[in-house]
Tab-separated table of C-alpha atoms in Angstrom:
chain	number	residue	atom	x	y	z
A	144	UNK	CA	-17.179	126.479	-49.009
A	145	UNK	CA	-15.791	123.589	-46.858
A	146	UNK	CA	-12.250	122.728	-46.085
A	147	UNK	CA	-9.298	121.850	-48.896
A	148	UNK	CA	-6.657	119.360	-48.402
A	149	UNK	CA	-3.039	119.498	-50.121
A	150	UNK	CA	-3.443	118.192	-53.755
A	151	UNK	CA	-5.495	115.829	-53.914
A	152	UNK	CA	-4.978	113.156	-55.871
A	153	UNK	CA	-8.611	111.871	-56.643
A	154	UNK	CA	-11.428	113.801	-56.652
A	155	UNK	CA	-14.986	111.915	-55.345
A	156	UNK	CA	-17.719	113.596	-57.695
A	157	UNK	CA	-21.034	113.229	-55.583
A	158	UNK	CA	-23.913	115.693	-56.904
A	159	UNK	CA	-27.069	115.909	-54.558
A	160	UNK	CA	-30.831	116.208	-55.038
A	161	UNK	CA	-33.058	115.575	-51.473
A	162	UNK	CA	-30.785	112.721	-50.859
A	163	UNK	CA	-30.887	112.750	-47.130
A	164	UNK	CA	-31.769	109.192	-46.149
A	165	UNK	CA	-28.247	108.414	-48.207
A	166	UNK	CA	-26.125	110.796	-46.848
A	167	UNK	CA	-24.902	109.513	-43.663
A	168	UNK	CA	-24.350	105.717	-45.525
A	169	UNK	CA	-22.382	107.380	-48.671
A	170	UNK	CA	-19.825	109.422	-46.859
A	171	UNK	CA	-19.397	106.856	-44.521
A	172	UNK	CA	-17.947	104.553	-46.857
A	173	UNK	CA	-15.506	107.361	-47.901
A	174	UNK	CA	-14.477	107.740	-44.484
A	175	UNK	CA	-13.937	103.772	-44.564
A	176	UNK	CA	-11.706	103.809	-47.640
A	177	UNK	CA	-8.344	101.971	-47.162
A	178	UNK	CA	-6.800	104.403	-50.041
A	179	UNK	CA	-4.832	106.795	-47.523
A	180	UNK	CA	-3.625	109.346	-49.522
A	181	UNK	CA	-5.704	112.699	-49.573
A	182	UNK	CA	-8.825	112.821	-51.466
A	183	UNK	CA	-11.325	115.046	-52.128
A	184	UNK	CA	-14.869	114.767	-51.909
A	185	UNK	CA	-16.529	117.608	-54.078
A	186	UNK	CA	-20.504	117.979	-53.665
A	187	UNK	CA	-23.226	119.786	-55.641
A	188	UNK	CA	-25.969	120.566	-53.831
A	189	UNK	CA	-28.745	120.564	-57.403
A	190	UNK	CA	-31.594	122.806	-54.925
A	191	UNK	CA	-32.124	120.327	-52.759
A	192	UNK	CA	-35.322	120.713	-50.622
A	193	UNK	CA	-34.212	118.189	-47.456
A	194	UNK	CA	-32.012	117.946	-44.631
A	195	UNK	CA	-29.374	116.579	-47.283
A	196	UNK	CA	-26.839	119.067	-46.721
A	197	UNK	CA	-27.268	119.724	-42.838
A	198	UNK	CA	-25.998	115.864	-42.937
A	199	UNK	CA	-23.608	116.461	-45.208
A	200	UNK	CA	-21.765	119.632	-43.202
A	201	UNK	CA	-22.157	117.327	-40.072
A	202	UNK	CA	-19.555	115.012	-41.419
A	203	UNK	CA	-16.677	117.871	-41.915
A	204	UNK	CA	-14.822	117.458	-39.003
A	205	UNK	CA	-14.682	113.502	-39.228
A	206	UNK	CA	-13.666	114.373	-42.869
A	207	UNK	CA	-10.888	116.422	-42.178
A	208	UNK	CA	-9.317	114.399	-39.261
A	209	UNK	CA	-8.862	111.453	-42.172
A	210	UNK	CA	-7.688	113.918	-44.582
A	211	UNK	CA	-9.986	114.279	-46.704
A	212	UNK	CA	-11.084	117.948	-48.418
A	213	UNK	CA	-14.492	118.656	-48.625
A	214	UNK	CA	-15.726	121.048	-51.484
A	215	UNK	CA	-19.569	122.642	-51.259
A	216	UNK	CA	-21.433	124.676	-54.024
A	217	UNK	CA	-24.857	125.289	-55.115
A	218	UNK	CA	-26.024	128.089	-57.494
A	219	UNK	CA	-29.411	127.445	-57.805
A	220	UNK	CA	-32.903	127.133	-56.150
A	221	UNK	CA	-33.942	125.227	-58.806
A	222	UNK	CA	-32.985	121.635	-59.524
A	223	UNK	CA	-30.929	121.431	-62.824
A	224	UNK	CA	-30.209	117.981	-63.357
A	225	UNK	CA	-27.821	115.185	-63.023
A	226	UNK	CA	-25.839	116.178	-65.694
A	227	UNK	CA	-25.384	120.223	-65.052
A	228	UNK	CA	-24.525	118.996	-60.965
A	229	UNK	CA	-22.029	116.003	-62.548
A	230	UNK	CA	-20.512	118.815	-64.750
A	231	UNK	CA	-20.270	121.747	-61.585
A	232	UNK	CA	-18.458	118.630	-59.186
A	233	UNK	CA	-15.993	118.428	-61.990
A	234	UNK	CA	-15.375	122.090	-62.259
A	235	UNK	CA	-14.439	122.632	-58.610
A	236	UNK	CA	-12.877	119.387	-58.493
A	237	UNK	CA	-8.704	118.979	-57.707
A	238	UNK	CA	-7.891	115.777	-58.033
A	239	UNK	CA	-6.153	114.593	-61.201
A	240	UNK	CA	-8.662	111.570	-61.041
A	241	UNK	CA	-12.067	111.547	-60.615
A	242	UNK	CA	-14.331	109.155	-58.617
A	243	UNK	CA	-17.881	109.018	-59.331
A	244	UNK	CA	-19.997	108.469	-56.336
A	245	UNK	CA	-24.046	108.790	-56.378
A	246	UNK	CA	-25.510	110.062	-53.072
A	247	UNK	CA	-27.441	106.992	-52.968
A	248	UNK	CA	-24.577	104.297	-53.618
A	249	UNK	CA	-22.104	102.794	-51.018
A	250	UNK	CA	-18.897	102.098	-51.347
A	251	UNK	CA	-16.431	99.500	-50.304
A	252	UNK	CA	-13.676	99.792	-48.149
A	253	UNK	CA	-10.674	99.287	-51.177
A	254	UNK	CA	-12.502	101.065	-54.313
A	255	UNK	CA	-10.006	103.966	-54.394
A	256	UNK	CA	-7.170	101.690	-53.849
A	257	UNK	CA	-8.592	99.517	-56.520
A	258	UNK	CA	-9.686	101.930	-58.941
A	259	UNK	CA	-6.830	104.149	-58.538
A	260	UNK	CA	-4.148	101.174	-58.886
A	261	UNK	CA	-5.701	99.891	-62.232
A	262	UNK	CA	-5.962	103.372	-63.485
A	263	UNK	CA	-1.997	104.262	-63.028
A	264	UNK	CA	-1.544	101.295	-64.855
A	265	UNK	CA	-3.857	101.587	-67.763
A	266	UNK	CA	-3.470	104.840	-70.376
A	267	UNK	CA	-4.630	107.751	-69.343
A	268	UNK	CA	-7.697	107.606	-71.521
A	269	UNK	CA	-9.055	104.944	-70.142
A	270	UNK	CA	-12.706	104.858	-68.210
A	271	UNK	CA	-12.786	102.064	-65.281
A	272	UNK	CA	-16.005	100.555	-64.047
A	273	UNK	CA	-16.182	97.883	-61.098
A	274	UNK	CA	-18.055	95.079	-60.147
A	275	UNK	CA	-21.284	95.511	-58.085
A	276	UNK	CA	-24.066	94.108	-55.216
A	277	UNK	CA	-27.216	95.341	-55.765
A	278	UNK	CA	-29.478	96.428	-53.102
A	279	UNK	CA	-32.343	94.776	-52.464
A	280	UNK	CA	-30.358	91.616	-53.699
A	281	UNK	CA	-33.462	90.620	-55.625
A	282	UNK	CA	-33.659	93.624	-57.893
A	283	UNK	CA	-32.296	93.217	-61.729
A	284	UNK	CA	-31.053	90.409	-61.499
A	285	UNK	CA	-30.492	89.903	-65.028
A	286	UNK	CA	-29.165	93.566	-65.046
A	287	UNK	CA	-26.583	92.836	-62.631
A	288	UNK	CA	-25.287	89.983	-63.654
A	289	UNK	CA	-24.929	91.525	-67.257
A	290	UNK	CA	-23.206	94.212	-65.140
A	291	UNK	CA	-20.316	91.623	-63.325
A	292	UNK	CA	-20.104	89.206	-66.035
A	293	UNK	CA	-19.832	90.732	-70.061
A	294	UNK	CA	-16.240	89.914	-70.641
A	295	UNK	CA	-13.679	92.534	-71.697
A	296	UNK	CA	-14.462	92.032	-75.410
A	297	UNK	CA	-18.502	92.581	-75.013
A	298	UNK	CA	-17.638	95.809	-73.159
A	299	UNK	CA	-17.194	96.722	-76.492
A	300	UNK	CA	-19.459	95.182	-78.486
A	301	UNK	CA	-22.662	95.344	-76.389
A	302	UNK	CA	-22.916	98.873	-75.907
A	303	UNK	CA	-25.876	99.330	-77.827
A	304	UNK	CA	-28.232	96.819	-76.191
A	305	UNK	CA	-30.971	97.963	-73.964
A	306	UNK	CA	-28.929	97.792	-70.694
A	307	UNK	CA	-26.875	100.960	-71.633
A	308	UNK	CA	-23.483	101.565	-70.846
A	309	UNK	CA	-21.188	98.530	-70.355
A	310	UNK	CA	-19.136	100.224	-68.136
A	311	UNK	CA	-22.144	101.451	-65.173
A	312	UNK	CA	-21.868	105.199	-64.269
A	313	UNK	CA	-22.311	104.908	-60.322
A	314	UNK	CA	-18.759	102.696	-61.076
A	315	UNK	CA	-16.641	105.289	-62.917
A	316	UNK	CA	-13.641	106.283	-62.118
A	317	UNK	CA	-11.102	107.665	-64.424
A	318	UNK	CA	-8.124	110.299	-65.171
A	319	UNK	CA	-9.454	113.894	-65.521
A	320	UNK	CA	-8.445	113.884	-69.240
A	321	UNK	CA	-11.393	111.228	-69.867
A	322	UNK	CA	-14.127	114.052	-68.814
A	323	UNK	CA	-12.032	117.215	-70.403
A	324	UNK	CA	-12.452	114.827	-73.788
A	325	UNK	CA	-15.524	114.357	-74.313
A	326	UNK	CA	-15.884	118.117	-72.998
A	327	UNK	CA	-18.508	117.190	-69.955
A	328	UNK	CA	-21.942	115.699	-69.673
A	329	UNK	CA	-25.108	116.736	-71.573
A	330	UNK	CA	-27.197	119.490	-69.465
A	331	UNK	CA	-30.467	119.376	-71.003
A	332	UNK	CA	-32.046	118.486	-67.741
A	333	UNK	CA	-34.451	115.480	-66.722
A	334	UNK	CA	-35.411	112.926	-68.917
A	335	UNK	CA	-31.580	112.709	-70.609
A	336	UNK	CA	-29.552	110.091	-69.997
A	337	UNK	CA	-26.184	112.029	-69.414
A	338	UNK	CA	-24.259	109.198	-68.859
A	339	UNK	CA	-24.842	107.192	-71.719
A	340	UNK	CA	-24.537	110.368	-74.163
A	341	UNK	CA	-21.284	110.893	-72.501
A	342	UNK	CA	-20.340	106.829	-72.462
A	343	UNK	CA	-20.705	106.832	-76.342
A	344	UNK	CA	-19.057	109.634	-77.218
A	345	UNK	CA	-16.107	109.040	-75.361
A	346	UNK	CA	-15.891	105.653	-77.103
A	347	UNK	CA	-16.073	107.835	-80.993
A	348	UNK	CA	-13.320	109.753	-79.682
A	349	UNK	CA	-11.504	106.123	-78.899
A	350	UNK	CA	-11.554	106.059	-75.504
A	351	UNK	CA	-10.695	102.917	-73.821
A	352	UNK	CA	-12.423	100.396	-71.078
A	353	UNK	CA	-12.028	98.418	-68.249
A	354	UNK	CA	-13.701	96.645	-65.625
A	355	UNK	CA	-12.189	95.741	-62.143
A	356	UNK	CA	-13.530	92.542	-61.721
A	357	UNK	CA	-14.383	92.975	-57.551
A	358	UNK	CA	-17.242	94.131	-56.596
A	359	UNK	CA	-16.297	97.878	-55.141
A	360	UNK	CA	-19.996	99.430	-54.882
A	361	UNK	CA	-23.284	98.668	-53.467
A	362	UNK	CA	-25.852	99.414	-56.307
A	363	UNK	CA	-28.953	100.608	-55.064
A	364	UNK	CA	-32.244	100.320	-56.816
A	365	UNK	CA	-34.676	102.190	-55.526
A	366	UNK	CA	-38.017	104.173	-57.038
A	367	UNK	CA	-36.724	107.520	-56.275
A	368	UNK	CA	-33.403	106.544	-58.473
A	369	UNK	CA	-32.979	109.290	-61.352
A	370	UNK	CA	-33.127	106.090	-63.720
A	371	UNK	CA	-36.908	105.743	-63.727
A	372	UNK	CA	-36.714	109.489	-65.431
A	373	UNK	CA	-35.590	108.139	-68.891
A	374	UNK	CA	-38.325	106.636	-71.011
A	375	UNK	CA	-37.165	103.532	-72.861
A	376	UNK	CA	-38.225	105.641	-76.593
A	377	UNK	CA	-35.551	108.345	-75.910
A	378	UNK	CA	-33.037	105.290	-74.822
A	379	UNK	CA	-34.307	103.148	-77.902
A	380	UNK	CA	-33.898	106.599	-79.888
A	381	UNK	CA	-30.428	107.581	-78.763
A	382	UNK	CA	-29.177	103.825	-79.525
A	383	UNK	CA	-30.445	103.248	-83.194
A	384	UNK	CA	-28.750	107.076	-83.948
A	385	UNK	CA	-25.963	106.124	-82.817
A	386	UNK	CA	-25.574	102.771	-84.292
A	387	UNK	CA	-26.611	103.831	-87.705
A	388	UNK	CA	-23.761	106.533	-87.011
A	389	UNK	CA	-20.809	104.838	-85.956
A	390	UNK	CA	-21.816	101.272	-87.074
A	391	UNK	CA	-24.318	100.887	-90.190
A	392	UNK	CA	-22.667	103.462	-92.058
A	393	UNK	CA	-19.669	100.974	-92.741
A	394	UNK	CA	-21.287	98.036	-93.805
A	395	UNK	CA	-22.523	97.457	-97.083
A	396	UNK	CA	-25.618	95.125	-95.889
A	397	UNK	CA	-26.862	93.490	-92.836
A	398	UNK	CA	-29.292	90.985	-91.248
A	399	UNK	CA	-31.595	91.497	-89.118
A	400	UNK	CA	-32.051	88.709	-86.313
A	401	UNK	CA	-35.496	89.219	-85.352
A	402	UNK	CA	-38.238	88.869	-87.443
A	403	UNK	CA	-40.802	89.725	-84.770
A	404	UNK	CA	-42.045	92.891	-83.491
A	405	UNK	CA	-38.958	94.726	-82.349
A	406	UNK	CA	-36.956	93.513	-85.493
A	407	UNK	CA	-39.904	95.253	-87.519
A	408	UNK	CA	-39.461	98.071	-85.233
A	409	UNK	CA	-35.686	98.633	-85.293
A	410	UNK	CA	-36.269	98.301	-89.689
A	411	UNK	CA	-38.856	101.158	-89.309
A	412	UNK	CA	-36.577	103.762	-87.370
A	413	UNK	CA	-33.508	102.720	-90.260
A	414	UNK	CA	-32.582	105.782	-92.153
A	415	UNK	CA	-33.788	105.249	-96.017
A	416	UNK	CA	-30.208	104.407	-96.458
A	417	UNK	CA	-29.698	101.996	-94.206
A	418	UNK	CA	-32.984	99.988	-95.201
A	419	UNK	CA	-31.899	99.743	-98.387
A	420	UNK	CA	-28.694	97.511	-96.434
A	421	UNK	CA	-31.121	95.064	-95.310
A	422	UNK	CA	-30.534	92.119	-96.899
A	423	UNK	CA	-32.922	89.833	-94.946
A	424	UNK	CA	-34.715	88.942	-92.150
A	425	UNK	CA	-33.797	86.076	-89.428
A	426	UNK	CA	-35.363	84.695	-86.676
A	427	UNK	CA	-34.796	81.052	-84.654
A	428	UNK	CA	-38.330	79.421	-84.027
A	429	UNK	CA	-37.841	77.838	-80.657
């Protein structure tokens, strides 16, 4: 349901679980975008429970007057998870780009025209992240700095530390072809962390990344944020795979620099093979 625009050339991909105290914040700041060309703003409603989409339909007509398409679905009662509502947004989307926007997240006035102008110049497989403010200013600090700060290089080679993705999902935007790659986001409910299955297999398949180095997006962190739903074990879990995959396999031994209890820990949950790679153990008494 909802009204279409004339090809659109991005698509914003905003799924929706009892997000009402967002709603009227997050479209705003698509209404405020300086990008003037017609978008789309595509949203899944994943069973919501609140007044979320009463707010949402309020906002069509404002929509509309700034050209601007807005695309509604739900198929179920029952909430199915950020990844199966990511995944739905995508399907029904138009745009040839897509523009990743959480319910819950704000953004600035220029991200399209940002986002958008990096991403015609960059290859097509290419996924492009932003700089953020958190909100409160006081959360994660360490988090968000990482976030604004890892240089181009290290958003390569830190994408197996604890922080996840270097690249931060509420930031992504990206061609079309980047999603149809990697052939969607995983569906197997709560507890998953989509994004980061997603973020590391689009990096296998030799995707590319960049970071637009303006912050573009207010980062909220908040107890109700579908974060708090992954348990560090299946992120720890999902990390050493991954690295013994795409990483361990190739070398013929390693170090390990950390001789206390997570460097025991990390040796412990080594394949047989890759133990037998461990040449030694380091630490730096300080």
């Amino acid at each position: 349901m909802g009204t279409v625009a004339n090809n659109p050339l991005v698509s914003i991909i905003t799924p929706i679980y009892n997000g009402e105290q967002f709603v009227n914040s997050c479209i705003q700041s698509v209404l405020d975008q300086t990008h003037r060309g017609p978008l789309e703003l595509c949203i899944f409603n994943d069973g919501s429970t609140d007044s979320s989409m009463e707010k949402v339909n309020s906002f069509s007509k404002k929509l509309k007057s700034r050209n601007i398409s807005l695309s509604i679905s739900s198929l179920f009662n029952t909430p199915k998870g950020c990844g199966f509502a990511k995944n739905r947004c995508v399907e029904q989307s138009k745009g040839e780009y897509l523009c990743f926007l959480d319910i819950d997240d704000v953004m600035h006035p220029d991200r399209i025209k940002d986002q958008l102008t990096a991403a015609l110049s960059l290859p097509p497989l290419t996924l492009i992240g932003c700089q953020v403010i958190r909100e409160p200013e006081d959360a994660t600090v360490r988090y968000t700095r990482w976030i604004n700060t890892i240089s181009s290089s290290q958003l390569y080679t830190q994408i197996y530390t604890s922080h996840g993705p270097t690249v931060v999902m509420p930031t992504w935007f990206c061609h079309k072809s980047v999603f149809n790659l990697v052939g969607g986001f995983s569906e197997e409910g709560k507890g998953v962390p989509e994004d980061y299955i997603f973020f590391l297999r689009f990096l296998e398949l030799k995707g590319k990344l960049h970071r637009v180095d303006r912050p573009l997006l207010t980062y909220r962190h908040h107890s109700g944020a579908t974060t708090f739903s992954i348990s560090e074990t299946t992120l720890w879990d999902l990390r050493i795979k991954e690295l013994q995959k795409n990483v361990l396999c190739k070398w013929p031994q390693f170090t390990i620099w950390n001789a206390g209890k997570q460097g025991r820990r990390f040796y412990r949950d080594l394949s047989r093979e890759n133990k037998e790679k461990v040449h030694c153990f380091c630490d730096v008494d300080t």
